[in-house]
């Protein structure tokens, strides 16, 4: 599995994204709403690696001074091939890119095998996942859901370290 550092949203932004998840489910598209784990929440992955030592949590505390961060959850996008991951772009403002760069710099010493390439500055696509493994024939139904294409203005307010090996989240505070 992997470890990641994730940006999390305030209650209103979280609720707006969960509403999109629910509307996709109502349209017959299996969305993130179907995952009932208490750790399943809207987020933006800032960095990801095969492993991170626990000292990363303390190392990331200075990043909290950059929060809250105003953000726009914008255009829908697709990742994948045979089945798709439907996401929404987190518009990459100068502030978001600077935060990402700082998280990257602070995490590198705590990643024994380095960062996975798609999380490197210059290769990272900030996004919020709406639905995974969407078959091509369900894409018209997904894009017919009005909230999938409507911008959400919100706030990112926190960070967490997700340990995918142990399935545990560690809030950064």
XYZ file of C-alpha atoms in Angstrom:
173
model
C 0.000 0.000 0.000
C 0.982 3.640 0.131
C 1.178 6.558 2.503
C -0.122 9.970 1.566
C -0.446 13.483 2.899
C -3.860 14.933 2.167
C -5.499 18.324 2.290
C -8.948 18.233 3.902
C -11.848 20.657 3.695
C -14.063 22.617 6.052
C -17.523 21.241 6.842
C -19.354 23.224 4.138
C -16.944 22.230 1.364
C -16.914 18.626 2.573
C -20.735 18.591 2.514
C -20.851 20.059 -1.006
C -18.564 17.322 -2.341
C -20.481 14.603 -0.504
C -23.657 15.932 -2.139
C -22.053 15.376 -5.550
C -21.149 11.835 -4.462
C -24.787 11.256 -3.429
C -26.177 12.708 -6.670
C -23.904 10.439 -8.715
C -25.161 7.415 -6.756
C -28.756 8.525 -7.367
C -27.948 8.654 -11.107
C -26.698 5.056 -10.994
C -22.973 5.851 -10.948
C -21.073 4.159 -8.124
C -19.312 7.040 -6.367
C -17.181 7.588 -3.293
C -20.468 7.710 -1.345
C -20.473 3.923 -1.529
C -17.386 3.688 0.679
C -18.584 3.666 4.282
C -15.219 3.709 6.038
C -15.064 6.499 8.661
C -11.799 7.657 7.067
C -13.435 8.134 3.639
C -13.779 11.844 3.155
C -13.282 14.372 0.386
C -9.619 15.316 0.159
C -6.788 16.311 -2.152
C -3.681 14.130 -2.092
C -0.633 16.399 -1.855
C 2.022 13.701 -1.916
C 2.198 9.929 -1.944
C 4.942 7.361 -1.379
C 5.418 3.662 -0.715
C 6.138 4.601 2.889
C 6.620 7.523 5.254
C 8.030 7.463 8.731
C 5.869 8.811 11.539
C 8.133 11.839 12.083
C 6.535 13.325 8.957
C 3.521 14.314 11.074
C 5.604 16.685 13.205
C 7.625 17.893 10.215
C 4.410 19.031 8.498
C 3.145 21.225 11.366
C 4.606 24.451 9.866
C 2.379 23.968 6.786
C -0.688 24.529 8.967
C 0.175 28.261 9.033
C -0.851 28.370 5.334
C -4.391 27.253 6.201
C -7.220 27.921 5.714
C -6.734 28.119 1.983
C -9.498 29.404 -0.281
C -9.993 27.083 -3.205
C -12.151 26.369 -6.216
C -13.140 22.839 -7.079
C -13.498 23.250 -10.806
C -13.626 21.255 -14.002
C -14.399 17.538 -14.073
C -11.642 15.313 -15.442
C -11.099 11.641 -16.167
C -8.121 9.433 -15.331
C -7.785 5.907 -16.633
C -8.373 3.627 -19.575
C -10.948 0.798 -19.661
C -12.638 2.106 -16.538
C -12.289 5.699 -15.449
C -11.762 7.673 -12.284
C -13.988 10.749 -12.304
C -12.429 13.679 -10.470
C -12.788 17.420 -10.109
C -9.764 19.664 -10.550
C -8.731 21.723 -7.543
C -7.816 24.895 -9.428
C -4.034 25.248 -8.967
C -3.696 28.732 -7.465
C -0.266 30.138 -6.627
C -1.029 29.526 -2.938
C -1.958 25.875 -3.556
C 1.158 25.253 -5.626
C 3.352 26.857 -2.943
C 1.704 24.689 -0.265
C 2.264 21.596 -2.410
C 5.915 22.513 -2.880
C 6.417 22.964 0.866
C 4.711 19.641 1.663
C 6.905 17.936 -0.930
C 10.093 19.459 0.523
C 9.165 18.600 4.125
C 8.105 15.026 3.319
C 11.067 13.936 1.188
C 13.375 13.165 4.147
C 10.635 10.907 5.562
C 10.084 8.869 2.369
C 12.724 6.116 2.209
C 11.946 5.307 -1.447
C 11.006 8.842 -2.502
C 7.762 10.261 -3.793
C 5.697 8.515 -6.452
C 6.269 10.374 -9.746
C 2.737 11.713 -10.236
C 3.023 13.663 -6.948
C 6.254 15.465 -7.874
C 5.985 19.243 -8.359
C 5.419 19.836 -12.045
C 3.701 16.457 -12.472
C 0.972 16.742 -9.819
C -2.680 17.237 -10.759
C -4.614 18.518 -7.719
C -8.022 16.870 -7.673
C -10.901 15.557 -5.586
C -12.074 12.053 -6.483
C -15.796 11.619 -7.161
C -15.983 8.027 -8.468
C -13.578 5.192 -9.253
C -13.830 2.407 -11.813
C -16.554 4.118 -13.853
C -17.276 2.146 -17.038
C -17.302 4.191 -20.252
C -21.016 3.542 -20.767
C -21.790 5.317 -17.450
C -19.920 8.509 -18.322
C -22.938 10.182 -20.002
C -24.990 9.617 -16.821
C -22.161 10.984 -14.669
C -21.767 14.134 -16.743
C -25.545 14.651 -16.795
C -25.418 15.278 -13.019
C -25.391 19.091 -12.871
C -23.280 19.265 -9.715
C -20.452 17.380 -11.448
C -19.742 20.438 -13.591
C -20.695 23.258 -11.191
C -17.747 24.998 -9.482
C -17.555 24.737 -5.697
C -15.912 27.599 -3.825
C -14.524 26.342 -0.557
C -11.763 26.181 1.993
C -9.050 23.648 2.725
C -8.502 23.692 6.477
C -6.366 20.738 7.513
C -3.859 18.027 6.716
C -3.801 14.333 7.434
C -1.274 11.567 6.949
C -2.948 8.435 5.594
C -1.149 5.172 6.376
C -2.473 2.817 3.716
C -0.663 -0.162 5.215
C -2.468 0.082 8.544
C -5.580 1.884 7.189
C -5.143 4.648 9.785
C -5.377 8.403 9.373
C -3.266 10.740 11.456
C -4.503 14.352 11.640
C -1.621 16.831 11.457
C -1.930 19.299 14.313
